[in-house]
Amino acid sequence: MTDIWRQLEQNHAETADRAILNLFDEDNRIGDFSAETDDILLDVSKTNIDRDALALLVDLAGASGLAEKRDAMFAGEPINSTENRAVLHTALRSQDTTPLIVDGEDVRPGIADTLRRMAAFATGIRAGDITGATGAPFTDVVNIGIGGSDLGPAMATLALVPYHDGPRCHFVSNVDGAHIADTLKTLDPATTLIVIASKTFTTIETMTNAATAIDWLREGVGENTGAHLAAVSTAMDKTAAMGIAPERVFGFADWVGGRYSLWGPVGLPIMLAVGPDDFRAFLSGAHAMDRHFRTAGLARNLPVLMGLVGVWHRNICGHATRAVLPYDQRLSRLPAYLQQLDMESNGKGVSISGRALGHKTGPVVWGEPGTNGQHAFYQLLHQGTEVVPAEFLIAADGHEPHLQAHHDLLKANCLAQSEALMVGRSFDAAMEIAATLGYDGEDQRIQAAHRTFPGNRPSITLAYPKLTPFVLGQIIALYEHRVFVEGVIWGINSFDQWGVELGKELASALLPVVQGADPGTRDASTRQLIKKLSARQGNAP
Ligand SMILES: O=P(O)(O)OC[C@H]1O[C@](O)(CO)[C@@H](O)[C@@H]1O
């Protein structure tokens, strides 16, 4: 592998200054630098990767054992080595029928049974057959969860708004009381179902919000709060301790990571909103991407290609961040969702064998939907001193045929941005513009300097027909597998998250301190802040 890395660096050293645009003079640039499923086109041609570099990147994937590791994941081997767990979120959406054995047991029947129970529950709620304590049907669902127990269902529920025909779904995650207070004040407890979603059922934010919600229910409907509760967890003992009836608990196994969990019971709010059929279509889309990932050749494989481009930009070009730019308002939570998926998975500094890495791993992931971002941070993307690889997402069609003019503008803007990033505008062209505006001499030069775009800024684009449940499933599975591909090449465990532990421990230790206990020997900055924050301001607005 070292030799391949060296050759990639050599390639970059020799080609970094060339114009990406000139690469389109090569034969079949588009064919070689795109990959497709029936629905999704991934175009990576607007990058400075040439045919030699692509071949080396594919070699890198091969040399890292990607195909073997992918097969080990799908087979249920315990590839999450620090937690000695299999990684089988793909099983939740699988349509395969061959037994899948984990710890001596076929996990498929249990998955199918849970999906059936979810569907029966969701159908009952949606039809008004399952009601609250007063007999009124549920109009609203509040999902209480955080991280993977919030971001996935919140992102997908918003993405699928055109398919909603069930109760309204709300999401409360933050322990900041403002979040639950602002949510509950718009709702009627008699017609509200609370779903408490927590893999561990110990997460302090979720447990605190759940207790507040149960108090709110009790005040509104009396002691029969159980009629308004459901839980999603791997910890059935803890859901029972909270008094949630077993038939309202939807369990999953520890081989589903939190940030990969929206395909199972954590997806209950999605199913409540769009119904079991559309939820199954969502699963089918993800399964179609799984099949593609397992069977397509490395150079034609969407997650592999996307991962290789990511590795090129991170390790060879040294770009520290990447921007996710969905030209799809209903994907506005996608960047936040991907921040957890990507950064919690690949924000690691040691190898699987616990050695410090000599290379960079996961970049900072950020973004906003287009066209909003254009009017905020695209200035930096186009003319700033930091190059940020951009990832565009765009649908051929929206769900509002009566607003076709909007969608045409959306598409034109998306295409314009990737073109502008690549092509830029030369100083000479800017000089001409300045002249037509009436500038001359030094003023013309100054104007032209400000209106020059360096260009040569890389982007990739995902184009899809329409954001249906099936297509959304494919897109999310694609991103999951891209994270896997990059993690394998970086030699890290993408499935644990020890980096979130220290802050949790310190928060527990600081709780009594912010409530008045002695701050002890903490650093002077923390002590100063504790003092400032202890000066209570009262409740006046
Ligand atoms: O579902 P749980 O157990 O409440 O955890 C919520 C989130 O917290 C984390 O463990 C990080 O703190 C995530 O990985 C997880 O998605």
XYZ file of C-alpha atoms and ligand atoms in Angstrom:
557
model
C 0.000 0.000 0.000
C 2.845 2.384 0.836
C 3.956 2.216 -2.755
C 0.468 3.100 -4.030
C 0.251 6.069 -1.648
C 3.644 7.243 -2.902
C 2.566 6.990 -6.529
C -0.643 8.902 -5.793
C 1.353 11.662 -4.119
C 3.688 11.747 -7.083
C 0.725 12.016 -9.467
C -0.666 14.901 -7.427
C 2.691 16.698 -7.263
C 2.938 16.595 -11.029
C -0.649 17.572 -11.808
C -1.929 19.801 -8.996
C -1.755 22.951 -11.092
C -3.407 21.721 -14.259
C -6.946 22.769 -15.195
C -9.607 20.187 -14.363
C -11.447 21.448 -17.425
C -8.652 20.195 -19.684
C -9.184 16.651 -18.433
C -12.398 16.634 -20.474
C -10.217 16.538 -23.608
C -9.331 12.943 -22.705
C -11.384 10.173 -24.305
C -14.420 9.076 -22.374
C -13.797 11.237 -19.284
C -17.505 11.121 -18.514
C -17.840 7.365 -18.955
C -14.801 6.603 -16.820
C -15.543 9.099 -14.088
C -19.220 8.359 -13.526
C -21.087 5.366 -12.145
C -24.783 4.614 -12.148
C -27.471 2.476 -10.601
C -30.931 2.385 -12.179
C -31.732 5.580 -10.309
C -28.612 7.380 -9.190
C -25.887 8.906 -11.304
C -22.645 9.738 -9.524
C -20.478 12.136 -11.543
C -16.934 12.586 -10.219
C -15.519 13.987 -13.431
C -15.200 17.534 -12.036
C -12.205 16.544 -9.904
C -8.500 16.631 -10.655
C -8.304 12.836 -10.643
C -6.985 11.503 -13.935
C -7.082 7.989 -15.291
C -3.732 7.034 -13.705
C -4.778 8.330 -10.310
C -8.123 6.551 -10.535
C -6.396 3.273 -11.334
C -4.088 3.777 -8.358
C -7.029 4.575 -6.079
C -8.803 1.413 -7.203
C -5.570 -0.498 -6.477
C -5.530 1.110 -3.045
C -9.048 -0.163 -2.370
C -8.000 -3.635 -3.486
C -4.811 -3.594 -1.407
C -6.716 -2.470 1.695
C -8.800 -5.650 1.522
C -11.992 -3.706 0.880
C -13.894 -6.511 -0.854
C -13.029 -9.034 1.864
C -13.903 -6.610 4.656
C -17.191 -5.686 2.962
C -18.077 -9.383 2.709
C -17.127 -9.895 6.348
C -19.501 -7.077 7.336
C -22.422 -8.509 5.386
C -21.673 -11.987 6.755
C -22.043 -10.789 10.346
C -18.417 -11.155 11.424
C -17.537 -9.055 14.499
C -15.761 -6.298 12.558
C -16.534 -3.743 15.278
C -13.460 -5.015 17.076
C -13.377 -2.744 20.135
C -16.928 -3.730 21.036
C -16.629 -7.268 19.658
C -19.817 -6.805 17.657
C -21.071 -7.597 14.203
C -22.157 -4.653 12.043
C -25.437 -5.656 10.493
C -27.667 -2.650 9.903
C -27.799 -3.993 6.328
C -29.739 -7.004 7.660
C -32.584 -4.710 8.734
C -33.297 -3.879 5.090
C -32.273 -7.151 3.509
C -34.614 -9.138 1.323
C -32.308 -12.161 1.366
C -33.770 -15.295 2.867
C -30.646 -17.361 3.496
C -30.019 -17.641 7.241
C -27.743 -14.983 8.711
C -26.122 -16.449 11.784
C -24.893 -14.234 14.613
C -23.799 -15.895 17.856
C -25.244 -19.186 16.673
C -28.681 -17.790 15.827
C -30.390 -16.835 12.555
C -31.249 -13.156 12.999
C -33.615 -12.880 10.020
C -36.839 -14.154 11.683
C -36.446 -11.682 14.566
C -35.921 -8.768 12.176
C -39.000 -9.735 10.142
C -41.073 -10.133 13.286
C -40.093 -6.701 14.622
C -40.895 -5.111 11.259
C -44.321 -6.784 11.302
C -44.973 -5.564 14.862
C -43.916 -2.036 13.902
C -46.236 -2.142 10.888
C -49.182 -3.391 12.964
C -48.594 -0.681 15.571
C -48.143 2.055 12.961
C -51.245 0.932 11.079
C -53.266 0.937 14.308
C -52.110 4.452 15.202
C -52.619 5.779 11.669
C -56.119 4.280 11.395
C -57.147 5.573 14.801
C -57.665 2.017 16.089
C -55.020 2.505 18.734
C -56.000 5.588 20.706
C -54.841 7.545 23.709
C -56.217 7.378 27.251
C -59.278 9.442 26.379
C -60.162 7.391 23.294
C -59.093 10.178 20.934
C -56.942 9.171 17.949
C -53.357 10.361 17.786
C -52.722 13.442 15.681
C -49.099 13.986 16.725
C -46.026 11.903 17.496
C -43.066 13.212 19.478
C -39.861 11.215 19.045
C -37.551 11.711 21.997
C -34.008 10.610 21.179
C -30.626 12.052 20.318
C -27.782 11.303 17.894
C -28.630 8.203 15.908
C -31.959 7.944 17.697
C -32.959 11.334 16.311
C -30.970 12.464 13.271
C -31.890 9.583 10.954
C -35.638 9.568 11.526
C -35.763 13.384 11.651
C -33.863 13.687 8.358
C -35.872 10.980 6.572
C -39.255 12.131 7.882
C -38.588 15.589 6.503
C -37.245 14.166 3.235
C -40.476 12.254 2.681
C -43.008 14.978 3.460
C -44.858 14.431 0.121
C -45.641 10.889 1.290
C -46.988 11.844 4.717
C -50.509 10.681 5.392
C -50.145 9.847 9.072
C -49.840 11.839 12.277
C -47.520 14.846 12.396
C -44.045 13.956 13.685
C -41.952 16.128 15.961
C -38.441 15.473 17.220
C -37.031 16.459 20.582
C -33.354 15.780 21.133
C -31.622 18.559 23.054
C -31.491 18.427 26.843
C -32.036 22.196 26.700
C -35.519 22.485 28.175
C -36.353 24.948 25.414
C -36.584 22.093 22.939
C -39.223 20.037 24.728
C -41.031 23.097 26.075
C -41.390 24.674 22.622
C -42.518 21.362 21.137
C -45.049 20.323 23.762
C -46.662 23.727 24.089
C -48.128 23.351 20.603
C -49.575 19.887 21.335
C -52.532 18.304 23.118
C -51.475 15.431 25.412
C -54.755 13.619 24.679
C -53.799 13.205 21.024
C -50.005 12.868 21.346
C -47.955 9.684 21.196
C -44.464 9.872 22.709
C -41.844 7.532 21.253
C -38.795 7.219 23.499
C -35.918 6.134 21.298
C -32.601 5.176 22.828
C -30.440 2.226 21.942
C -28.990 2.081 25.446
C -31.916 3.677 27.311
C -29.375 5.412 29.511
C -28.624 8.557 27.498
C -29.115 11.407 29.941
C -30.664 13.814 27.434
C -33.279 11.292 26.356
C -34.051 10.058 29.854
C -34.465 13.650 31.086
C -36.734 14.619 28.182
C -38.720 11.385 28.587
C -39.357 12.105 32.275
C -40.540 15.622 31.412
C -42.829 14.297 28.680
C -44.323 11.686 31.008
C -45.046 14.403 33.607
C -46.727 16.447 30.852
C -48.822 13.447 29.828
C -49.817 12.765 33.434
C -50.997 16.328 33.856
C -52.975 16.099 30.635
C -54.493 12.605 30.658
C -54.038 11.284 34.192
C -52.287 8.105 35.265
C -52.765 6.115 32.042
C -49.686 7.611 30.430
C -48.756 4.159 29.106
C -51.422 4.537 26.424
C -49.365 7.432 25.035
C -45.942 5.814 25.160
C -43.853 3.568 22.979
C -40.150 2.775 23.213
C -37.385 1.800 20.849
C -34.305 0.230 22.403
C -31.925 -2.686 22.763
C -32.419 -2.563 26.550
C -35.768 -4.224 27.249
C -35.084 -4.390 30.996
C -34.760 -0.620 31.148
C -37.884 0.077 29.065
C -39.805 -2.217 31.429
C -38.405 -0.308 34.412
C -39.854 2.875 32.907
C -43.230 1.152 32.869
C -43.604 0.815 29.106
C -45.709 -2.199 28.170
C -43.664 -4.859 26.306
C -46.047 -4.828 23.324
C -45.138 -1.150 22.827
C -41.418 -1.760 22.883
C -39.602 -2.344 19.614
C -36.226 -3.890 20.148
C -33.103 -4.275 18.101
C -29.763 -5.929 18.636
C -26.427 -4.409 19.571
C -25.072 -5.165 16.096
C -26.998 -2.147 14.842
C -24.965 0.986 15.554
C -26.917 4.041 16.686
C -26.034 6.104 13.614
C -27.004 3.189 11.368
C -30.276 2.427 13.119
C -32.975 4.233 11.137
C -33.719 1.068 9.121
C -35.266 -0.682 12.113
C -37.391 0.410 15.077
C -35.598 3.765 15.275
C -37.375 4.417 11.962
C -40.779 4.088 13.660
C -41.602 7.807 13.273
C -40.887 7.521 9.540
C -43.275 4.586 9.319
C -45.924 6.411 11.358
C -45.670 9.380 8.994
C -45.585 7.637 5.605
C -47.039 4.225 6.370
C -45.563 0.708 6.272
C -45.604 0.402 2.460
C -43.508 3.489 1.847
C -41.233 2.523 4.739
C -40.690 -0.843 3.039
C -39.907 0.977 -0.222
C -37.298 2.991 1.721
C -35.766 -0.283 2.960
C -35.861 -1.734 -0.561
C -33.949 1.234 -1.931
C -31.226 0.713 0.657
C -31.154 -3.004 -0.112
C -30.740 -2.227 -3.820
C -27.690 -0.108 -2.942
C -26.359 -2.923 -0.730
C -26.607 -5.293 -3.692
C -24.844 -2.801 -5.926
C -22.078 -2.319 -3.329
C -21.585 -6.074 -3.038
C -21.591 -6.892 -6.732
C -20.418 -3.973 -8.888
C -16.738 -3.858 -9.848
C -14.694 -1.453 -7.725
C -14.308 1.227 -10.424
C -18.060 1.145 -11.224
C -19.215 0.944 -7.664
C -20.859 4.128 -6.370
C -19.842 3.891 -2.696
C -16.333 2.796 -3.668
C -15.900 5.580 -6.194
C -17.252 8.155 -3.766
C -14.975 6.852 -1.023
C -11.929 6.918 -3.287
C -12.630 10.513 -4.264
C -12.943 11.286 -0.539
C -9.569 9.684 0.182
C -7.977 11.562 -2.719
C -9.234 14.902 -1.449
C -8.424 14.202 2.199
C -5.081 12.448 2.011
C -3.565 13.384 -1.312
C -4.846 16.956 -1.713
C -5.015 17.651 2.057
C -8.511 19.160 2.103
C -9.721 19.163 5.706
C -13.451 19.555 5.096
C -16.126 18.657 2.594
C -19.410 20.420 1.956
C -22.654 18.510 1.387
C -24.954 20.687 -0.690
C -28.354 19.145 -1.368
C -30.341 21.135 -3.912
C -33.383 19.663 -2.269
C -34.992 21.568 0.564
C -36.392 18.368 2.036
C -32.814 17.118 2.470
C -32.002 20.097 4.644
C -31.221 17.799 7.592
C -28.948 15.607 5.461
C -25.751 17.520 6.356
C -26.491 17.190 10.089
C -27.307 13.511 9.662
C -24.090 12.958 7.702
C -22.082 14.795 10.321
C -22.888 12.025 12.771
C -22.681 9.205 10.237
C -19.335 10.344 8.896
C -17.593 12.127 11.755
C -18.635 9.747 14.553
C -17.594 6.835 12.339
C -14.344 8.093 10.854
C -13.178 10.783 13.266
C -10.550 8.409 14.652
C -6.838 8.765 15.395
C -5.711 5.181 15.968
C -5.682 2.084 13.792
C -7.718 -1.030 14.526
C -4.672 -2.400 16.331
C -4.501 0.731 18.486
C -1.501 2.415 16.890
C -1.365 6.168 16.185
C -2.078 6.783 12.517
C 0.443 8.435 10.251
C -2.246 9.795 7.941
C -5.373 11.934 8.157
C -8.820 10.385 8.582
C -12.350 11.793 8.367
C -12.753 15.380 7.187
C -15.086 17.897 8.765
C -18.460 17.481 7.084
C -20.759 20.460 6.822
C -23.321 21.979 4.509
C -26.692 23.517 3.871
C -29.252 23.116 1.143
C -28.872 25.017 -2.085
C -29.797 27.618 -3.027
C -29.691 28.987 0.546
C -25.983 28.256 0.943
C -25.228 30.287 -2.176
C -26.303 33.399 -0.318
C -24.272 32.514 2.745
C -20.929 30.698 2.432
C -20.414 30.064 -1.295
C -18.306 33.212 -1.456
C -15.626 31.275 0.398
C -16.121 28.208 -1.792
C -15.460 30.274 -4.901
C -12.826 32.796 -3.826
C -11.645 31.851 -0.326
C -8.140 30.611 0.403
C -9.386 27.190 1.526
C -10.423 24.671 -1.119
C -13.526 22.753 -0.050
C -14.550 19.745 -2.153
C -18.284 20.125 -2.738
C -20.919 17.395 -3.046
C -24.076 18.384 -4.900
C -27.348 16.450 -4.819
C -30.160 17.201 -7.247
C -33.383 15.548 -8.463
C -34.641 15.625 -12.047
C -38.134 16.297 -10.721
C -39.627 17.806 -7.625
C -42.944 16.849 -6.090
C -44.597 20.122 -7.114
C -45.364 19.886 -10.850
C -47.360 23.113 -10.571
C -44.126 24.821 -9.483
C -41.937 23.623 -12.351
C -40.364 27.053 -12.726
C -38.967 26.702 -9.189
C -37.455 23.332 -9.935
C -35.937 24.520 -13.195
C -34.261 27.359 -11.306
C -33.044 24.927 -8.664
C -31.457 22.682 -11.293
C -29.899 25.586 -13.150
C -28.379 26.888 -9.934
C -26.985 23.515 -8.940
C -25.364 22.994 -12.337
C -24.120 26.577 -12.400
C -22.324 26.162 -9.087
C -20.366 23.045 -9.983
C -19.501 24.620 -13.348
C -18.430 27.902 -11.755
C -16.293 26.106 -9.150
C -14.482 24.217 -11.895
C -14.253 26.806 -14.663
C -13.800 29.960 -12.616
C -13.229 33.285 -14.350
C -9.815 34.413 -15.534
C -8.274 37.772 -14.698
C -8.447 38.724 -18.378
C -12.169 37.981 -18.534
C -12.630 39.974 -15.336
C -10.674 42.885 -16.881
C -13.118 42.929 -19.794
C -16.077 42.962 -17.424
C -14.509 45.822 -15.470
C -13.994 47.741 -18.715
C -17.630 47.295 -19.747
C -18.562 48.678 -16.326
C -16.560 51.798 -17.102
C -13.396 51.169 -15.056
C -9.957 51.839 -16.443
C -6.371 52.075 -15.265
C -5.647 50.990 -11.686
C -9.366 50.954 -10.867
C -9.941 48.437 -13.635
C -7.156 46.190 -12.273
C -8.541 46.353 -8.733
C -12.063 45.558 -9.917
C -10.781 42.688 -12.053
C -8.769 41.214 -9.178
C -11.881 41.121 -7.017
C -13.990 39.632 -9.801
C -11.534 36.848 -10.710
C -12.488 33.293 -9.762
C -9.573 30.860 -9.464
C -11.752 27.919 -10.502
C -10.310 24.397 -10.494
C -12.304 23.644 -7.346
C -13.469 20.048 -7.241
C -17.008 18.802 -6.845
C -19.004 15.643 -7.299
C -22.711 15.428 -8.120
C -25.384 12.876 -7.271
C -28.352 13.137 -9.638
C -31.543 11.142 -9.093
C -35.016 11.106 -10.652
C -37.093 12.230 -7.648
C -36.779 11.972 -3.874
C -39.047 8.951 -3.425
C -38.752 6.583 -0.430
C -36.890 4.109 -2.663
C -34.409 6.719 -3.884
C -33.872 8.118 -0.385
C -33.044 4.605 0.826
C -30.431 4.290 -1.903
C -28.867 7.660 -1.128
C -28.535 6.977 2.599
C -27.113 3.485 2.057
C -24.675 4.964 -0.459
C -23.359 7.396 2.147
C -23.153 4.643 4.778
C -21.036 2.502 2.494
C -18.835 5.440 1.473
C -18.005 5.884 5.162
C -17.160 2.162 5.292
C -14.913 2.350 2.220
C -12.972 5.300 3.603
C -12.704 3.673 7.039
C -11.250 0.496 5.523
C -8.658 2.437 3.536
C -7.725 4.448 6.626
C -7.423 1.227 8.647
C -9.770 2.345 11.424
C -12.830 0.950 13.200
C -15.731 3.000 11.801
C -18.242 1.463 14.196
C -17.307 2.561 17.696
C -17.440 6.080 19.193
C -15.240 6.231 22.283
C -14.577 9.897 21.618
C -17.977 10.887 22.971
C -17.391 9.321 26.388
C -15.090 11.783 28.163
C -17.465 14.730 27.782
C -20.332 12.616 29.140
C -18.267 11.627 32.200
C -17.214 15.193 32.910
C -20.787 16.453 32.500
C -21.933 13.985 35.174
C -19.177 15.175 37.459
C -20.002 18.850 36.813
C -23.743 18.561 37.397
C -23.469 18.819 41.198
C -20.983 21.675 40.755
C -23.359 23.783 38.653
C -25.950 22.998 41.305
C -23.747 24.531 44.006
C -21.135 21.944 45.056
C -17.498 22.916 45.465
C -15.699 23.119 42.089
C -12.611 21.518 43.634
C -9.337 21.663 41.772
C -10.714 22.361 38.321
C -8.811 24.661 35.989
C -9.199 28.421 36.502
C -11.167 28.940 33.292
C -13.782 26.335 34.223
C -14.015 27.791 37.741
C -14.528 31.313 36.345
C -17.300 30.064 34.068
C -18.976 28.136 36.906
C -19.004 31.336 38.954
C -20.503 33.361 36.120
C -23.126 30.717 35.378
C -24.063 30.363 39.052
C -25.322 33.937 39.154
C -28.945 33.084 38.520
C -30.763 35.547 36.332
C -34.306 34.636 37.358
C -37.036 33.880 34.879
C -37.603 37.338 33.469
C -37.397 37.267 29.661
O -29.577 5.751 21.267
P -28.798 6.146 22.471
O -28.261 4.973 23.220
O -29.604 7.041 23.368
O -27.539 6.958 22.010
C -27.676 8.162 21.297
C -26.404 8.543 20.612
O -25.367 8.710 21.560
C -24.142 8.249 21.033
O -23.790 7.091 21.702
C -23.067 9.273 21.173
O -23.077 9.813 22.433
C -24.438 7.969 19.577
O -23.580 7.075 19.018
C -25.850 7.536 19.642
O -26.473 7.573 18.400
